[in-house]
Tab-separated table of C-alpha atoms in Angstrom:
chain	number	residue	atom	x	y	z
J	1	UNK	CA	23.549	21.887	-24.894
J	2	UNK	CA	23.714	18.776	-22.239
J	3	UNK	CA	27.093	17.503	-23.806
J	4	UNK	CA	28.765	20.295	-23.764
J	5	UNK	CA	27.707	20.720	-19.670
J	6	UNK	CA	27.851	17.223	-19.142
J	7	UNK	CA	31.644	17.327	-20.602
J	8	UNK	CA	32.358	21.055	-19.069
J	9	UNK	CA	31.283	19.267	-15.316
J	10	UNK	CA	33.690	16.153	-16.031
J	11	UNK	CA	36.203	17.676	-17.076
J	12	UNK	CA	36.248	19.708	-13.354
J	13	UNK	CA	36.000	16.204	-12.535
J	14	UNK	CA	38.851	14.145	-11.242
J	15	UNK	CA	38.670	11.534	-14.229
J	16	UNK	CA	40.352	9.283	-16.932
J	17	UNK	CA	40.717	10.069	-20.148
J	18	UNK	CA	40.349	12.934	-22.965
J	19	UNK	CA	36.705	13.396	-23.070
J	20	UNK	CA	33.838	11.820	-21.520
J	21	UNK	CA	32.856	10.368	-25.022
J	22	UNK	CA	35.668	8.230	-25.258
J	23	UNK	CA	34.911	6.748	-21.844
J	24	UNK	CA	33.633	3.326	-20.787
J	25	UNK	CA	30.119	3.517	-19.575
J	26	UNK	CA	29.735	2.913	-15.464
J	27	UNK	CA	28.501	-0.704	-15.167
J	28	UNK	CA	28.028	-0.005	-11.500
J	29	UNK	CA	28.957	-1.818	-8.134
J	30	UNK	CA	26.937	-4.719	-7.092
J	31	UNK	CA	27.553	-4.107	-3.544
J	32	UNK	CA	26.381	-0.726	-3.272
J	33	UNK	CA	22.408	-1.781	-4.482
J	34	UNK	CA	20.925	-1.485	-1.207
J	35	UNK	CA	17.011	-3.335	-2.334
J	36	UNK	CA	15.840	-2.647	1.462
J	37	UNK	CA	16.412	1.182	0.658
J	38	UNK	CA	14.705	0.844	-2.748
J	39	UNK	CA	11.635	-1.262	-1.123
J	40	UNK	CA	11.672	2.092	1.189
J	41	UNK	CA	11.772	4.754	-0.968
J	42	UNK	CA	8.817	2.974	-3.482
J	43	UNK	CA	6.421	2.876	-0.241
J	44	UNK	CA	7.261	6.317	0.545
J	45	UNK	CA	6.786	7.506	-2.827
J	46	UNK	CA	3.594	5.714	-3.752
J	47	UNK	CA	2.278	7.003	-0.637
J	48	UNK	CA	3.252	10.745	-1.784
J	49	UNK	CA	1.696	9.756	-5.411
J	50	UNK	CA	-1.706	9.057	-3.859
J	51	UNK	CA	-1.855	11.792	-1.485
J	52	UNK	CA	-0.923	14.034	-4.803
J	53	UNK	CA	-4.151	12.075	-6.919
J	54	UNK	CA	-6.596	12.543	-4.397
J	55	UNK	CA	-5.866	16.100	-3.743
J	56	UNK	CA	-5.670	16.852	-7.675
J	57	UNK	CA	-8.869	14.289	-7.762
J	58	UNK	CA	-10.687	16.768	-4.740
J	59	UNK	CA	-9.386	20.011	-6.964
J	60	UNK	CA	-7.785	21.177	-3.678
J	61	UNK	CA	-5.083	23.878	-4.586
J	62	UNK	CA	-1.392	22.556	-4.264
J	63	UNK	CA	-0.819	25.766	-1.762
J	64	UNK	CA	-3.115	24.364	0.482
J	65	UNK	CA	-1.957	22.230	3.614
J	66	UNK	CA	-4.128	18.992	4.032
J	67	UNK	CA	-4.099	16.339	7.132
J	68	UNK	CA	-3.540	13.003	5.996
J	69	UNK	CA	-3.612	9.749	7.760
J	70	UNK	CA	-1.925	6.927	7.085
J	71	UNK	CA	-2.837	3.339	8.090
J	72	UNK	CA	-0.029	0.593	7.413
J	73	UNK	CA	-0.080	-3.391	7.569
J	74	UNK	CA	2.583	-3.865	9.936
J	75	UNK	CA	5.036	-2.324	12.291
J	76	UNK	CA	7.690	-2.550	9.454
J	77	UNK	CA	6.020	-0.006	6.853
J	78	UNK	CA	4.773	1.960	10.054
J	79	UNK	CA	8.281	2.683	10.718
J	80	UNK	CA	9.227	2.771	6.589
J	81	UNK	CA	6.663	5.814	7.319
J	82	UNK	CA	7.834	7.414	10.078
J	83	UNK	CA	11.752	7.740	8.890
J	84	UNK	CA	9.871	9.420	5.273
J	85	UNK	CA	7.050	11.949	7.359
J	86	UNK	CA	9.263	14.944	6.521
J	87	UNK	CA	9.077	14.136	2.504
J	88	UNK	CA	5.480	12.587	2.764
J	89	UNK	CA	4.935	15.864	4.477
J	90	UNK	CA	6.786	18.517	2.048
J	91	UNK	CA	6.056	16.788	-1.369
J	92	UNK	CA	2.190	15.802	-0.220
J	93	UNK	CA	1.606	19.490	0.972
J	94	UNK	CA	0.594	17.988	4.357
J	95	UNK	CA	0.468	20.013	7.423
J	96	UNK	CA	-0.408	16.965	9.812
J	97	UNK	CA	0.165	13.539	9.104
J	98	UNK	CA	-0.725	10.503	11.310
J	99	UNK	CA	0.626	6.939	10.840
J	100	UNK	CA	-0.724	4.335	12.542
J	101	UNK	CA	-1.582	0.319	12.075
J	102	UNK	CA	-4.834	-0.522	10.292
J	103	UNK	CA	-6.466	-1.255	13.624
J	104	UNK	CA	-7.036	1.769	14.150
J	105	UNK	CA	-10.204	3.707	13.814
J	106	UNK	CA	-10.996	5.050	9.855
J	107	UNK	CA	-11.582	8.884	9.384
J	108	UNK	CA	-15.219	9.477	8.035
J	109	UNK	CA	-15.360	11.686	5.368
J	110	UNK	CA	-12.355	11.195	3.638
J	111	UNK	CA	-11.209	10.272	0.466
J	112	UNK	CA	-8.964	7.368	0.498
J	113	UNK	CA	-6.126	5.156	-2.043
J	114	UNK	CA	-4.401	2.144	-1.049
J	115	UNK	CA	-0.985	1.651	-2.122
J	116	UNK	CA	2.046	-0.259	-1.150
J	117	UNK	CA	-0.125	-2.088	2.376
J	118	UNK	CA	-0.641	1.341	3.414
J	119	UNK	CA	-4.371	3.402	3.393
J	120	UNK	CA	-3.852	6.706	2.584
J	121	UNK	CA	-6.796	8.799	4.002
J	122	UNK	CA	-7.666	12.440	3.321
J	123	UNK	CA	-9.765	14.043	5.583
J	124	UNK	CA	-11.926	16.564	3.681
J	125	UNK	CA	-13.411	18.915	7.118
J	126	UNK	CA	-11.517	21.998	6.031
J	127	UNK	CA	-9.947	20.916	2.494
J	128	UNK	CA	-12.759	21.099	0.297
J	129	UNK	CA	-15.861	22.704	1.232
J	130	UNK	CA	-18.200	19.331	1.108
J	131	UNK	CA	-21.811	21.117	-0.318
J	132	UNK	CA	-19.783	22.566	-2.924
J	133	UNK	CA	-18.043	19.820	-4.119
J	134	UNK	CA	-21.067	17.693	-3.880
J	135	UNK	CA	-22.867	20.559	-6.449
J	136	UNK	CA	-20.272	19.828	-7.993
J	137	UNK	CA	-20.002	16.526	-8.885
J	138	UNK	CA	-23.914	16.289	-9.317
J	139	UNK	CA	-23.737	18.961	-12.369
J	140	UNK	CA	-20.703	16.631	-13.562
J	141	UNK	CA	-23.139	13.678	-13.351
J	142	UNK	CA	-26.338	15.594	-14.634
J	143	UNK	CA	-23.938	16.342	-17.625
J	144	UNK	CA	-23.218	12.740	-17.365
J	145	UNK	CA	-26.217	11.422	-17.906
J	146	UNK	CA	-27.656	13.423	-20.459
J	147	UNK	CA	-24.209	12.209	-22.834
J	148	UNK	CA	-24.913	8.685	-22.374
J	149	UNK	CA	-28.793	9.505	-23.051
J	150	UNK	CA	-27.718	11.286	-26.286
J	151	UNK	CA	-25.015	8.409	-27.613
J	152	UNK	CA	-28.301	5.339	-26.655
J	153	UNK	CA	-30.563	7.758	-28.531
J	154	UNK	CA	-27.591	7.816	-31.148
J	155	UNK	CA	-26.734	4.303	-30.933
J	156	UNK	CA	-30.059	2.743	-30.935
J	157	UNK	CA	-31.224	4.590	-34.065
J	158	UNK	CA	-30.834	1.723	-36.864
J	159	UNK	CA	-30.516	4.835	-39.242
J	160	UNK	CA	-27.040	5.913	-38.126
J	161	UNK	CA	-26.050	2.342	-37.435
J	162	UNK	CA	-26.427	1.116	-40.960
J	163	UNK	CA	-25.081	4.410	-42.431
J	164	UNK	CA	-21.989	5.480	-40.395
J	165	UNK	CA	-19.245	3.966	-40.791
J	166	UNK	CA	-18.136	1.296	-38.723
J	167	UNK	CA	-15.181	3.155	-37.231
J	168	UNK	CA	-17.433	5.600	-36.203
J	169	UNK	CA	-19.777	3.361	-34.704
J	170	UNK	CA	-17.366	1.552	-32.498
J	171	UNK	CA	-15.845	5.432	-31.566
J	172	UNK	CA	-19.570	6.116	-30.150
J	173	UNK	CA	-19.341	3.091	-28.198
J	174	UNK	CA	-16.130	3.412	-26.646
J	175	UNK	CA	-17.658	6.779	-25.853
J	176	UNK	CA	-20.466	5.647	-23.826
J	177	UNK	CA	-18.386	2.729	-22.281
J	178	UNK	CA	-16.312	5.942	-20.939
J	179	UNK	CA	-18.960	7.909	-19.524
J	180	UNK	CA	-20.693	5.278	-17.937
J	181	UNK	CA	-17.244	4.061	-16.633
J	182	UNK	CA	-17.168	7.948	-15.155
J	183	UNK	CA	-20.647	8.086	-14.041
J	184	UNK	CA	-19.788	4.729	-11.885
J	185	UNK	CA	-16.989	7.294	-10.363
J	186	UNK	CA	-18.556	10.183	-9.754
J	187	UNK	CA	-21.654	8.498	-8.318
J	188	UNK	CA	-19.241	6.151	-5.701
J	189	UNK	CA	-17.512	10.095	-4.940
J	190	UNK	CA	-20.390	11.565	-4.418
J	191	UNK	CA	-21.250	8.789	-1.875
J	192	UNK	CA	-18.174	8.950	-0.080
J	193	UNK	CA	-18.676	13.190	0.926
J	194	UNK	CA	-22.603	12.116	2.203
């Protein structure tokens, strides 16, 4: 269907030409790439992409409103900041957001990315409740645990290890290699919300 719309649109268009398949493809104007813009919309959306993975990371419901505060380098990317609050704001689902230079003070209890020279911190007093989440996470690491118990068990049995294939072998490998990598995770989250 996209030709057809793509050519019905054009042809409303003022243009050159038959058809928009016959055309000559836009090369583009030099003069209008503006990099300063570009370097400011990547810091404002990198900013917006961690505030997104640490509230998906927090399971925080995308209705909810967050605070977020966010602590730039210099006075440069403070004001890249300020000039994109009102998209940080609508597109991070944040109700108050803070931006300030990395001098100043670092919320406890909060989960934080870095991105761009800029510390993204989410305060979690009212997003998540924290003796839940903490439950939470220690069930995920209890489950954890007994996984990478079951695949050393598994792995340090020279019965399967001389009669599984090796494909298999090096599948229940990269298996524990993940959940350890995970445990590592959830034990370093679970030490950021005490």
């Amino acid at each position: 269907f996209m030709p057809f719309i793509t050519e019905e649109i054009w042809q409303h268009l003022p243009h050159q030409g038959e058809t928009i398949m016959r055309s000559a493809w836009n090369s583009g104007e030099e003069s209008l790439i503006d990099e300063e813009a570009e370097r400011e919309m990547n810091t404002i959306s990198d900013v917006i992409k961690a505030i997104r993975n640490l509230r998906s990371e927090m399971n925080v419901p995308p209705g909810k409103k967050a605070e977020a505060i966010l602590l730039a380098q210099d006075q440069e990317t403070v004001d890249i900041l300020q000039k994109g609050q009102k998209y940080i704001a609508n597109l991070g689902s944040i109700e108050q957001l803070t931006v300030k230079l990395t001098e100043a003070t670092k919320p406890e209890q909060a989960v934080t990315a870095i991105v761009s020279g800029v510390e993204v911190y989410l305060p979690l007093k009212g997003l998540v409740d924290l003796e839940k989440e903490i439950a939470r996470l220690e069930k995920e690491l209890a489950s954890l645990e007994k996984e990478i118990s079951r695949l050393n068990g598994k792995l340090s049995n020279e019965g399967f290890i001389s009669k599984a294939p090796q494909e298999v072998v090096a599948k229940e490998k990269e298996k524990l290699v993940d959940y350890e990598t995970k445990k590592v995770a959830v034990l370093e989250r679970i030490s950021s919300l005490k």
